[in-house]
Short mmCIF file of N, CA and C in Angstrom, two decimals:
data_model
loop_
_atom_site.label_atom_id
_atom_site.label_comp_id
_atom_site.label_asym_id
_atom_site.label_seq_id
_atom_site.Cartn_x
_atom_site.Cartn_y
_atom_site.Cartn_z
N UNK A 170 -43.95 -174.91 188.19
CA UNK A 170 -43.32 -174.65 187.34
C UNK A 170 -42.60 -175.62 186.69
N UNK A 171 -41.66 -176.39 187.23
CA UNK A 171 -40.96 -177.45 186.77
C UNK A 171 -42.00 -178.34 185.84
N UNK A 172 -43.17 -178.78 186.51
CA UNK A 172 -44.09 -179.63 186.00
C UNK A 172 -44.43 -179.01 184.41
N UNK A 173 -44.73 -177.66 184.56
CA UNK A 173 -45.03 -177.07 183.18
C UNK A 173 -44.23 -177.10 182.29
N UNK A 174 -42.96 -176.90 182.58
CA UNK A 174 -41.63 -176.86 181.60
C UNK A 174 -41.54 -178.33 180.93
N UNK A 175 -41.81 -179.11 181.95
CA UNK A 175 -41.52 -180.66 181.50
C UNK A 175 -42.61 -181.24 180.64
N UNK A 176 -43.92 -180.52 180.59
CA UNK A 176 -45.02 -180.76 179.72
C UNK A 176 -44.77 -180.25 178.43
N UNK A 177 -44.28 -179.00 178.52
CA UNK A 177 -43.92 -178.25 177.18
C UNK A 177 -42.74 -178.87 176.52
N UNK A 178 -41.71 -179.43 177.30
CA UNK A 178 -40.77 -180.04 176.54
C UNK A 178 -41.13 -181.67 175.86
N UNK A 179 -42.08 -182.11 176.44
CA UNK A 179 -42.69 -183.27 176.17
C UNK A 179 -43.65 -182.91 174.75
N UNK A 180 -44.25 -181.91 174.80
CA UNK A 180 -45.23 -181.47 173.78
C UNK A 180 -44.07 -181.36 172.33
N UNK A 181 -43.03 -180.48 172.74
CA UNK A 181 -42.20 -180.18 171.75
C UNK A 181 -41.43 -181.32 171.30
N UNK A 182 -41.32 -182.47 172.06
CA UNK A 182 -40.48 -183.76 171.46
C UNK A 182 -41.48 -184.34 170.52
N UNK A 183 -42.73 -184.74 171.05
CA UNK A 183 -43.68 -185.10 170.14
C UNK A 183 -43.95 -184.61 168.88
N UNK A 184 -44.03 -183.02 168.95
CA UNK A 184 -44.12 -182.29 167.69
C UNK A 184 -42.87 -182.40 166.66
N UNK A 185 -41.75 -182.56 167.35
CA UNK A 185 -40.42 -182.64 166.41
C UNK A 185 -40.42 -184.15 165.69
N UNK A 186 -40.84 -185.30 166.59
CA UNK A 186 -40.92 -186.63 166.25
C UNK A 186 -42.25 -186.57 164.89
N UNK A 187 -42.98 -186.00 165.31
CA UNK A 187 -44.18 -185.96 164.10
C UNK A 187 -43.80 -185.39 162.95
N UNK A 188 -43.00 -184.15 163.29
CA UNK A 188 -42.53 -183.39 161.77
C UNK A 188 -41.26 -184.42 161.23
N UNK A 189 -40.56 -185.12 162.02
CA UNK A 189 -39.52 -185.86 161.26
C UNK A 189 -40.08 -187.03 160.64
N UNK A 190 -41.34 -187.65 161.15
CA UNK A 190 -41.82 -188.64 160.35
C UNK A 190 -42.61 -188.20 159.10
N UNK A 191 -43.17 -187.09 158.98
CA UNK A 191 -43.90 -186.60 158.03
C UNK A 191 -43.04 -186.07 156.88
N UNK A 192 -41.73 -185.50 157.36
CA UNK A 192 -40.82 -185.40 156.48
C UNK A 192 -40.12 -186.76 155.82
N UNK A 193 -40.00 -187.65 156.48
CA UNK A 193 -39.21 -188.74 155.92
C UNK A 193 -40.28 -189.65 155.06
N UNK A 194 -41.43 -189.46 155.37
CA UNK A 194 -42.67 -189.94 154.54
C UNK A 194 -42.53 -189.32 153.21
N UNK A 195 -42.47 -188.09 153.47
CA UNK A 195 -42.81 -187.32 152.08
C UNK A 195 -41.49 -187.41 151.06
N UNK A 196 -40.32 -187.51 151.95
CA UNK A 196 -39.07 -187.94 150.81
C UNK A 196 -39.29 -189.34 150.29
N UNK A 197 -39.50 -190.15 151.12
CA UNK A 197 -39.86 -191.61 150.68
C UNK A 197 -40.95 -191.74 149.64
N UNK A 198 -41.92 -190.94 149.60
CA UNK A 198 -43.08 -190.97 148.47
C UNK A 198 -42.53 -190.15 147.34
N UNK A 199 -41.54 -189.14 147.55
CA UNK A 199 -40.85 -188.48 146.35
C UNK A 199 -40.00 -189.17 145.66
N UNK A 200 -39.50 -190.34 146.33
CA UNK A 200 -38.41 -191.12 145.82
C UNK A 200 -39.35 -192.03 144.84
N UNK A 201 -40.30 -192.62 145.74
CA UNK A 201 -41.17 -193.70 144.95
C UNK A 201 -41.63 -193.09 143.65
N UNK A 202 -41.97 -191.78 143.84
CA UNK A 202 -42.84 -191.05 142.60
C UNK A 202 -41.75 -191.01 141.42
N UNK A 203 -40.66 -190.70 141.64
CA UNK A 203 -39.56 -190.27 140.81
C UNK A 203 -39.11 -191.50 140.15
N UNK A 204 -39.04 -192.69 140.98
CA UNK A 204 -38.59 -194.03 140.60
C UNK A 204 -39.45 -194.61 139.38
N UNK A 205 -40.85 -194.16 139.58
CA UNK A 205 -42.06 -194.70 138.50
C UNK A 205 -42.56 -193.60 137.58
N UNK A 206 -42.01 -192.22 137.58
CA UNK A 206 -42.52 -191.21 136.94
C UNK A 206 -42.43 -191.49 135.65
N UNK A 207 -41.30 -192.00 134.73
CA UNK A 207 -41.22 -192.19 133.53
C UNK A 207 -42.47 -192.99 133.16
N UNK A 208 -42.79 -194.27 133.73
CA UNK A 208 -43.79 -194.94 133.35
C UNK A 208 -45.11 -194.23 133.53
N UNK A 209 -45.23 -193.67 134.75
CA UNK A 209 -46.57 -193.23 135.21
C UNK A 209 -46.85 -191.83 134.09
N UNK A 210 -45.91 -191.27 133.74
CA UNK A 210 -46.23 -190.04 132.68
C UNK A 210 -46.22 -190.69 131.60
N UNK A 211 -45.78 -191.80 131.07
CA UNK A 211 -46.30 -192.37 129.86
C UNK A 211 -47.49 -193.00 129.73
N UNK A 212 -48.12 -193.71 130.98
CA UNK A 212 -49.33 -193.76 131.10
C UNK A 212 -50.35 -192.99 130.99
N UNK A 213 -49.87 -191.73 131.76
CA UNK A 213 -50.90 -190.60 131.73
C UNK A 213 -51.23 -190.03 130.25
N UNK A 214 -49.95 -190.05 129.40
CA UNK A 214 -50.06 -189.69 128.21
C UNK A 214 -50.64 -190.49 127.13
N UNK A 215 -50.83 -191.70 127.63
CA UNK A 215 -51.66 -192.52 126.92
C UNK A 215 -53.16 -192.68 127.04
N UNK A 216 -53.51 -191.86 128.18
CA UNK A 216 -54.99 -191.47 128.50
C UNK A 216 -55.26 -192.25 129.44
N UNK A 217 -54.48 -192.96 130.30
CA UNK A 217 -54.98 -193.86 131.52
C UNK A 217 -55.43 -192.90 132.73
N UNK A 218 -56.18 -193.47 133.50
CA UNK A 218 -56.41 -192.78 134.91
C UNK A 218 -55.43 -193.16 135.86
N UNK A 219 -55.44 -192.56 136.89
CA UNK A 219 -54.56 -192.94 137.92
C UNK A 219 -54.72 -194.32 138.34
N UNK A 220 -56.24 -194.77 138.40
CA UNK A 220 -56.46 -196.13 138.94
C UNK A 220 -55.95 -197.14 137.74
N UNK A 221 -56.19 -196.92 136.46
CA UNK A 221 -55.71 -197.76 135.33
C UNK A 221 -53.97 -197.99 135.19
N UNK A 222 -53.71 -196.85 135.57
CA UNK A 222 -52.25 -196.77 135.48
C UNK A 222 -51.58 -197.69 136.78
N UNK A 223 -52.13 -197.67 138.05
CA UNK A 223 -51.74 -198.48 139.22
C UNK A 223 -52.13 -199.91 138.94
N UNK A 224 -53.28 -200.14 138.37
CA UNK A 224 -53.60 -201.36 137.87
C UNK A 224 -52.70 -201.93 136.92
N UNK A 225 -52.40 -201.38 135.90
CA UNK A 225 -51.33 -201.87 134.86
C UNK A 225 -49.98 -202.19 135.63
N UNK A 226 -49.67 -201.13 136.30
CA UNK A 226 -48.00 -201.39 136.99
C UNK A 226 -48.39 -202.67 137.97
N UNK A 227 -49.65 -202.87 138.70
CA UNK A 227 -49.63 -204.05 139.79
C UNK A 227 -49.33 -205.41 138.63
N UNK A 228 -50.07 -205.30 137.49
CA UNK A 228 -50.18 -206.59 136.54
C UNK A 228 -48.77 -206.71 136.12
N UNK A 229 -47.93 -205.73 135.63
CA UNK A 229 -46.76 -205.66 135.02
C UNK A 229 -45.90 -206.16 136.17
N UNK A 230 -45.74 -205.68 137.63
CA UNK A 230 -45.25 -206.41 138.53
C UNK A 230 -45.15 -207.63 138.83
N UNK A 231 -46.41 -208.23 138.60
CA UNK A 231 -46.76 -209.75 138.67
C UNK A 231 -46.30 -210.55 137.71
N UNK A 232 -46.16 -209.97 136.57
CA UNK A 232 -45.42 -210.50 135.43
C UNK A 232 -44.14 -210.68 135.57
N UNK A 233 -43.41 -209.44 136.06
CA UNK A 233 -42.16 -209.47 136.22
C UNK A 233 -41.56 -210.43 137.44
N UNK A 234 -42.19 -210.85 138.42
CA UNK A 234 -42.00 -211.69 139.42
C UNK A 234 -42.02 -213.01 138.70
N UNK A 235 -42.99 -213.16 137.83
CA UNK A 235 -42.98 -214.60 137.46
C UNK A 235 -41.97 -214.79 136.23
N UNK A 236 -41.82 -213.81 135.52
CA UNK A 236 -40.75 -214.21 134.25
C UNK A 236 -39.38 -213.68 134.46
N UNK A 237 -39.36 -212.72 135.45
CA UNK A 237 -37.81 -212.17 135.27
C UNK A 237 -37.79 -211.00 134.66
N UNK A 238 -36.99 -210.36 133.91
CA UNK A 238 -36.94 -209.45 133.02
C UNK A 238 -36.87 -208.10 133.38
N UNK A 239 -37.10 -206.98 132.63
CA UNK A 239 -36.87 -205.57 133.12
C UNK A 239 -38.04 -204.88 132.36
N UNK A 240 -38.85 -204.04 133.18
CA UNK A 240 -39.84 -203.18 132.52
C UNK A 240 -39.07 -202.11 131.71
N UNK A 241 -39.59 -202.06 130.59
CA UNK A 241 -39.04 -200.98 129.87
C UNK A 241 -39.73 -199.72 129.30
N UNK A 242 -41.03 -199.96 129.41
CA UNK A 242 -42.04 -198.95 129.16
C UNK A 242 -43.43 -199.45 130.16
N UNK A 243 -44.39 -198.53 130.00
CA UNK A 243 -45.30 -198.87 130.96
C UNK A 243 -46.07 -199.93 131.11
N UNK A 244 -46.05 -200.45 129.70
CA UNK A 244 -46.78 -201.78 129.74
C UNK A 244 -45.80 -202.61 128.73
N UNK A 245 -44.59 -202.57 128.62
CA UNK A 245 -43.83 -203.42 128.18
C UNK A 245 -42.58 -204.05 129.08
N UNK A 246 -42.25 -205.41 128.91
CA UNK A 246 -41.53 -206.00 129.58
C UNK A 246 -40.55 -206.87 128.81
N UNK A 247 -39.26 -206.32 128.95
CA UNK A 247 -38.09 -207.00 128.27
C UNK A 247 -37.79 -208.24 128.72
N UNK A 248 -38.06 -209.48 128.24
CA UNK A 248 -37.71 -210.86 128.70
C UNK A 248 -36.33 -211.40 128.47
N UNK A 249 -35.59 -210.41 127.78
CA UNK A 249 -33.99 -210.86 127.60
C UNK A 249 -33.96 -210.72 126.11
N UNK A 250 -32.98 -210.22 125.75
CA UNK A 250 -32.59 -209.90 124.28
C UNK A 250 -33.67 -209.09 123.48
N UNK A 251 -34.27 -209.70 122.37
CA UNK A 251 -35.32 -208.98 121.76
C UNK A 251 -36.55 -209.48 122.15
N UNK A 252 -36.67 -210.14 123.18
CA UNK A 252 -38.01 -210.83 123.60
C UNK A 252 -38.87 -210.14 124.53
N UNK A 253 -39.96 -209.60 124.10
CA UNK A 253 -40.99 -208.52 125.03
C UNK A 253 -41.95 -209.16 125.19
N UNK A 254 -42.78 -208.53 126.37
CA UNK A 254 -44.24 -208.90 126.53
C UNK A 254 -44.98 -207.61 126.68
N UNK A 255 -45.99 -207.37 125.95
CA UNK A 255 -46.86 -206.53 125.99
C UNK A 255 -47.99 -206.76 127.05
N UNK A 256 -48.00 -205.72 127.79
CA UNK A 256 -49.34 -205.90 128.90
C UNK A 256 -50.29 -205.16 128.67
N UNK A 257 -51.29 -205.67 128.75
CA UNK A 257 -52.84 -205.20 128.38
C UNK A 257 -53.14 -204.48 129.72
N UNK A 258 -53.91 -203.16 129.82
CA UNK A 258 -54.45 -202.52 130.95
C UNK A 258 -55.54 -203.60 131.16
N UNK A 259 -55.53 -203.99 132.53
CA UNK A 259 -56.73 -205.10 133.18
C UNK A 259 -58.03 -204.47 132.51
N UNK A 260 -58.51 -205.07 132.05
CA UNK A 260 -60.02 -204.88 131.75
C UNK A 260 -60.17 -204.60 130.01
N UNK A 261 -59.04 -204.32 129.49
CA UNK A 261 -58.95 -203.94 128.06
C UNK A 261 -58.53 -205.14 127.19
N UNK A 262 -59.06 -205.41 125.97
CA UNK A 262 -58.72 -206.56 125.12
C UNK A 262 -57.37 -206.63 124.62
N UNK A 263 -56.65 -205.47 124.51
CA UNK A 263 -55.33 -205.47 123.76
C UNK A 263 -54.41 -204.38 124.39
N UNK A 264 -52.93 -204.72 124.28
CA UNK A 264 -52.00 -203.79 125.02
C UNK A 264 -52.05 -202.32 123.96
N UNK A 265 -52.29 -201.29 124.79
CA UNK A 265 -52.12 -200.14 124.03
C UNK A 265 -50.71 -199.97 123.65
N UNK A 266 -50.62 -198.90 122.52
CA UNK A 266 -49.23 -198.42 122.14
C UNK A 266 -48.83 -197.27 122.98
N UNK A 267 -48.15 -197.49 123.85
CA UNK A 267 -47.62 -196.39 124.88
C UNK A 267 -46.33 -196.07 124.51
N UNK A 268 -45.69 -196.43 123.43
CA UNK A 268 -44.15 -196.18 123.17
C UNK A 268 -44.24 -195.10 121.77
N UNK A 269 -45.45 -194.94 121.29
CA UNK A 269 -45.56 -194.09 120.01
C UNK A 269 -45.02 -194.75 118.97
N UNK A 270 -45.15 -196.26 118.88
CA UNK A 270 -44.45 -196.88 117.83
C UNK A 270 -43.22 -197.53 117.83
N UNK A 271 -42.37 -197.17 119.17
CA UNK A 271 -40.99 -197.40 119.26
C UNK A 271 -40.97 -199.01 119.60
N UNK A 272 -42.03 -199.38 120.10
CA UNK A 272 -41.90 -200.98 120.43
C UNK A 272 -43.15 -201.43 119.99
N UNK A 273 -43.32 -201.71 118.71
CA UNK A 273 -44.60 -202.51 118.04
C UNK A 273 -44.89 -203.61 118.55
N UNK A 274 -46.06 -204.35 118.86
CA UNK A 274 -46.57 -205.43 119.27
C UNK A 274 -46.71 -206.25 118.11
N UNK A 275 -45.90 -207.18 117.66
CA UNK A 275 -46.12 -208.22 116.79
C UNK A 275 -47.28 -208.98 116.47
N UNK A 276 -47.82 -209.12 117.75
CA UNK A 276 -49.02 -209.78 118.07
C UNK A 276 -50.44 -209.10 117.84
N UNK A 277 -50.36 -207.90 117.70
CA UNK A 277 -51.46 -207.12 117.13
C UNK A 277 -52.04 -207.62 115.86
N UNK A 278 -53.33 -207.38 115.72
CA UNK A 278 -53.84 -208.04 114.53
C UNK A 278 -53.70 -207.37 113.36
N UNK A 279 -53.23 -207.94 112.22
CA UNK A 279 -53.01 -209.33 112.10
C UNK A 279 -51.34 -209.62 112.76
N UNK A 280 -51.30 -210.76 113.14
CA UNK A 280 -49.83 -211.41 113.50
C UNK A 280 -48.97 -211.12 112.61
N UNK A 281 -47.67 -210.56 112.90
CA UNK A 281 -46.54 -210.43 111.94
C UNK A 281 -46.27 -211.82 111.56
N UNK A 282 -46.01 -212.00 110.27
CA UNK A 282 -45.37 -213.27 109.81
C UNK A 282 -44.12 -213.42 110.18
N UNK A 283 -43.96 -214.59 110.80
CA UNK A 283 -42.66 -215.06 111.31
C UNK A 283 -42.68 -215.31 113.00
N UNK A 284 -43.89 -214.89 113.58
CA UNK A 284 -43.92 -214.77 115.03
C UNK A 284 -45.06 -216.07 115.44
N UNK A 285 -44.71 -216.59 116.76
CA UNK A 285 -45.70 -217.33 117.54
C UNK A 285 -46.33 -216.34 118.45
N UNK A 286 -47.31 -216.17 118.68
CA UNK A 286 -47.88 -215.17 119.78
C UNK A 286 -48.70 -216.05 120.92
N UNK A 287 -48.41 -215.85 122.03
CA UNK A 287 -49.30 -216.22 123.13
C UNK A 287 -49.94 -215.01 123.75
N UNK A 288 -51.26 -215.19 123.92
CA UNK A 288 -52.08 -214.41 124.64
C UNK A 288 -52.74 -214.89 126.21
N UNK A 289 -52.78 -213.90 127.06
CA UNK A 289 -53.44 -214.43 128.16
C UNK A 289 -54.79 -214.34 128.17
N UNK A 290 -55.51 -214.06 127.22
CA UNK A 290 -57.16 -214.08 127.05
C UNK A 290 -57.58 -214.84 126.08
N UNK A 291 -58.63 -215.45 126.17
CA UNK A 291 -59.16 -216.33 124.68
C UNK A 291 -59.46 -215.31 123.49
N UNK A 292 -59.75 -215.90 122.39
CA UNK A 292 -59.77 -215.02 121.35
C UNK A 292 -58.66 -213.95 120.97
N UNK A 293 -57.28 -214.13 121.26
CA UNK A 293 -56.10 -213.39 121.01
C UNK A 293 -56.33 -212.09 121.53
N UNK A 294 -56.83 -212.04 122.84
CA UNK A 294 -56.85 -210.89 123.61
C UNK A 294 -56.18 -210.79 124.89
N UNK A 295 -56.02 -209.98 125.56
CA UNK A 295 -55.19 -209.69 126.84
C UNK A 295 -53.65 -209.49 126.59
N UNK A 296 -52.86 -209.48 127.20
CA UNK A 296 -51.37 -209.26 127.23
C UNK A 296 -50.76 -210.39 126.12
N UNK A 297 -49.61 -210.20 125.51
CA UNK A 297 -49.34 -211.02 124.53
C UNK A 297 -47.65 -211.32 124.71
N UNK A 298 -47.33 -212.22 124.16
CA UNK A 298 -45.72 -212.68 124.10
C UNK A 298 -45.41 -213.12 122.78
N UNK A 299 -44.97 -212.03 122.21
CA UNK A 299 -44.52 -212.42 120.70
C UNK A 299 -43.09 -213.32 120.68
N UNK A 300 -43.10 -214.37 119.84
CA UNK A 300 -41.93 -215.28 119.83
C UNK A 300 -41.43 -215.21 118.50
N UNK A 301 -40.27 -214.74 118.25
CA UNK A 301 -39.59 -214.83 117.05
C UNK A 301 -38.54 -215.62 116.99
N UNK A 302 -37.42 -215.15 117.82
CA UNK A 302 -36.24 -216.37 117.95
C UNK A 302 -36.78 -217.56 118.52
N UNK A 303 -36.00 -218.69 117.93
CA UNK A 303 -36.20 -219.91 118.31
C UNK A 303 -35.59 -219.88 119.85
N UNK A 304 -36.61 -220.23 120.97
CA UNK A 304 -36.13 -220.21 122.16
C UNK A 304 -37.17 -220.72 122.92
N UNK A 305 -37.14 -221.05 124.24
CA UNK A 305 -38.05 -221.42 125.11
C UNK A 305 -38.41 -220.11 126.04
N UNK A 306 -39.75 -219.88 126.03
CA UNK A 306 -40.55 -218.80 126.52
C UNK A 306 -41.31 -219.15 127.65
N UNK A 307 -40.93 -218.40 128.86
CA UNK A 307 -41.94 -218.60 130.04
C UNK A 307 -43.14 -217.91 129.79
N UNK A 308 -44.28 -218.92 130.17
CA UNK A 308 -45.63 -218.53 130.09
C UNK A 308 -46.33 -218.09 131.67
N UNK A 309 -46.61 -216.95 131.83
CA UNK A 309 -47.00 -216.68 133.31
C UNK A 309 -48.53 -216.80 133.57
N UNK A 310 -49.30 -217.19 132.41
CA UNK A 310 -50.66 -217.44 132.84
C UNK A 310 -50.98 -218.73 133.05
N UNK A 311 -52.25 -219.01 133.79
CA UNK A 311 -52.77 -220.04 134.34
C UNK A 311 -54.25 -220.45 133.97
N UNK A 312 -54.80 -219.31 133.44
CA UNK A 312 -56.36 -219.66 133.22
C UNK A 312 -56.33 -219.69 131.45
N UNK A 313 -57.51 -219.88 131.01
CA UNK A 313 -57.60 -219.99 129.28
C UNK A 313 -57.11 -218.66 128.56
N UNK A 314 -56.29 -218.99 127.46
CA UNK A 314 -55.92 -218.01 126.87
C UNK A 314 -56.02 -218.34 125.31
N UNK A 315 -54.86 -218.05 124.48
CA UNK A 315 -55.19 -218.26 123.09
C UNK A 315 -53.60 -218.32 122.73
N UNK A 316 -53.41 -218.72 121.22
CA UNK A 316 -52.26 -218.53 120.63
C UNK A 316 -52.23 -218.84 119.11
N UNK A 317 -51.33 -217.97 118.45
CA UNK A 317 -51.20 -218.25 116.74
C UNK A 317 -50.10 -218.59 116.55
N UNK A 318 -49.89 -219.49 115.50
CA UNK A 318 -48.45 -219.78 115.08
C UNK A 318 -48.25 -219.19 113.39
N UNK A 319 -47.73 -218.15 113.38
CA UNK A 319 -47.54 -217.56 112.11
C UNK A 319 -46.02 -217.57 111.49
N UNK A 320 -45.33 -218.72 112.09
CA UNK A 320 -44.12 -218.61 111.72
C UNK A 320 -43.93 -219.22 110.32
N UNK A 321 -42.85 -219.38 109.72
CA UNK A 321 -42.75 -219.97 108.46
C UNK A 321 -43.34 -221.32 108.47
N UNK A 322 -43.86 -221.76 107.13
CA UNK A 322 -44.54 -222.87 106.95
C UNK A 322 -44.27 -224.07 107.54
N UNK A 323 -45.22 -224.81 108.44
CA UNK A 323 -44.45 -226.13 108.82
C UNK A 323 -43.76 -226.00 110.31
N UNK A 324 -43.30 -224.87 110.57
CA UNK A 324 -42.74 -224.91 112.07
C UNK A 324 -43.66 -225.14 113.17
N UNK A 325 -43.17 -226.07 113.83
CA UNK A 325 -43.78 -226.56 115.05
C UNK A 325 -43.70 -226.03 116.35
N UNK A 326 -44.66 -225.56 117.25
CA UNK A 326 -44.42 -225.25 118.51
C UNK A 326 -44.70 -226.35 119.54
N UNK A 327 -43.69 -226.25 120.69
CA UNK A 327 -43.93 -227.38 121.48
C UNK A 327 -44.39 -226.59 122.94
N UNK A 328 -45.33 -227.25 123.66
CA UNK A 328 -45.89 -226.64 124.75
C UNK A 328 -45.31 -227.83 125.95
N UNK A 329 -44.69 -227.07 126.98
CA UNK A 329 -43.91 -227.69 127.77
C UNK A 329 -44.43 -227.59 129.33
N UNK A 330 -44.38 -228.60 130.21
CA UNK A 330 -44.82 -228.71 131.42
C UNK A 330 -43.95 -227.87 132.33
N UNK A 331 -43.91 -227.83 133.63
CA UNK A 331 -43.30 -227.43 134.75
C UNK A 331 -41.92 -227.86 134.55
N UNK A 332 -41.63 -229.17 134.23
CA UNK A 332 -40.41 -230.04 134.22
C UNK A 332 -39.55 -229.58 132.84
N UNK A 333 -40.25 -228.85 132.03
CA UNK A 333 -39.48 -228.67 130.88
C UNK A 333 -39.81 -229.98 129.87
N UNK A 334 -40.83 -230.66 130.06
CA UNK A 334 -41.03 -231.52 129.24
C UNK A 334 -41.92 -231.31 128.12
N UNK A 335 -42.21 -231.54 126.85
CA UNK A 335 -42.90 -231.21 125.95
C UNK A 335 -43.99 -232.33 125.98
N UNK A 336 -45.20 -231.78 126.37
CA UNK A 336 -46.49 -232.45 126.46
C UNK A 336 -47.22 -232.48 125.36
N UNK A 337 -47.11 -231.37 124.41
CA UNK A 337 -47.94 -231.33 123.19
C UNK A 337 -47.43 -230.48 122.36
N UNK A 338 -47.53 -230.62 120.77
CA UNK A 338 -47.18 -229.70 119.95
C UNK A 338 -48.34 -229.28 118.98
N UNK A 339 -48.36 -228.21 118.36
CA UNK A 339 -49.32 -227.79 117.49
C UNK A 339 -48.91 -228.61 116.16
N UNK A 340 -50.05 -228.23 114.97
CA UNK A 340 -49.79 -228.90 113.64
C UNK A 340 -48.98 -227.97 112.94
N UNK A 341 -48.14 -227.16 113.42
CA UNK A 341 -47.20 -226.36 112.67
C UNK A 341 -47.74 -225.19 112.33
N UNK A 342 -47.08 -224.40 111.29
CA UNK A 342 -47.50 -222.69 110.94
C UNK A 342 -48.38 -223.06 109.43
N UNK A 343 -49.22 -222.65 109.27
CA UNK A 343 -50.11 -221.27 110.13
C UNK A 343 -51.39 -222.27 111.12
N UNK A 344 -51.12 -222.15 112.40
CA UNK A 344 -52.20 -222.76 113.22
C UNK A 344 -52.57 -222.10 114.27
N UNK A 345 -53.44 -222.23 115.05
CA UNK A 345 -53.98 -221.39 115.99
C UNK A 345 -54.89 -221.89 117.14
N UNK A 346 -55.39 -221.47 118.16
CA UNK A 346 -56.10 -222.05 119.15
C UNK A 346 -56.74 -220.76 119.87
N UNK A 347 -57.89 -220.51 119.62
CA UNK A 347 -58.54 -219.35 120.13
C UNK A 347 -58.92 -219.54 121.69
N UNK A 348 -59.01 -220.68 122.41
CA UNK A 348 -59.49 -221.05 123.57
C UNK A 348 -58.55 -222.37 124.05
N UNK A 349 -57.24 -221.84 124.49
CA UNK A 349 -56.48 -222.76 124.92
C UNK A 349 -55.98 -222.77 126.44
N UNK A 350 -56.03 -223.94 127.09
CA UNK A 350 -55.69 -223.89 128.61
C UNK A 350 -54.39 -223.71 128.83
N UNK A 351 -53.96 -222.73 129.65
CA UNK A 351 -52.60 -222.33 129.82
C UNK A 351 -52.09 -222.77 131.14
N UNK A 352 -53.31 -223.53 132.06
CA UNK A 352 -52.82 -224.03 133.29
C UNK A 352 -51.84 -224.90 133.57
N UNK A 353 -51.56 -225.86 132.14
CA UNK A 353 -50.58 -226.93 132.66
C UNK A 353 -49.09 -226.46 131.84
N UNK A 354 -49.42 -225.28 131.07
CA UNK A 354 -48.28 -224.85 130.10
C UNK A 354 -47.39 -223.81 130.82
N UNK A 355 -45.94 -224.14 131.08
CA UNK A 355 -44.97 -223.27 131.73
C UNK A 355 -44.23 -222.70 130.81
N UNK A 356 -43.70 -223.52 129.62
CA UNK A 356 -43.08 -222.99 128.87
C UNK A 356 -43.58 -223.07 127.09
N UNK A 357 -43.25 -222.31 126.32
CA UNK A 357 -43.39 -222.84 124.74
C UNK A 357 -42.10 -222.37 124.07
N UNK A 358 -41.82 -223.58 123.45
CA UNK A 358 -40.69 -223.87 122.54
C UNK A 358 -41.32 -223.45 121.39
N UNK A 359 -40.98 -222.24 120.48
CA UNK A 359 -41.64 -221.78 119.52
C UNK A 359 -41.02 -222.69 118.05
N UNK A 360 -40.30 -223.37 118.37
CA UNK A 360 -39.45 -224.02 117.00
C UNK A 360 -39.23 -225.58 117.22
#
């Protein structure tokens, strides 16, 4: 009798432990879901599948780790002040407008006057960093990309290495490069 009672108690303890693990996992996933739900619902409203939404968030997380900043929309990162990065869904040519025009990408074609735009992909595709205020902007890309300088006529942009040394500058606005190597560029000073 004692042996049978011990077995029942042991099975009960295992069941209680399993239930506790299940409940804590459910609470943790509910907390994680609610933490990302504003962006997940925004991505869903923009027509992204769960897989696309996850890939977009992973891409955004990588950019956040490299540049700092704060995510302010499903595909927009605030790099500080009025400086934003627009993140393209992996596999898509351009960032989608997921904010219903509230945060418009000045680097969308045609580039708004007064901006220097850096793109993660060649031919002005991929994620973009619009640069308006005269500042130094972190470039998180290491593959070939592109850029357009559509600032006031003659404004020169400087391309800086990892030490912050200007190693090259463009010919001034209006200029562009549709196939530019970002591997050595760590910063762009747009003025």
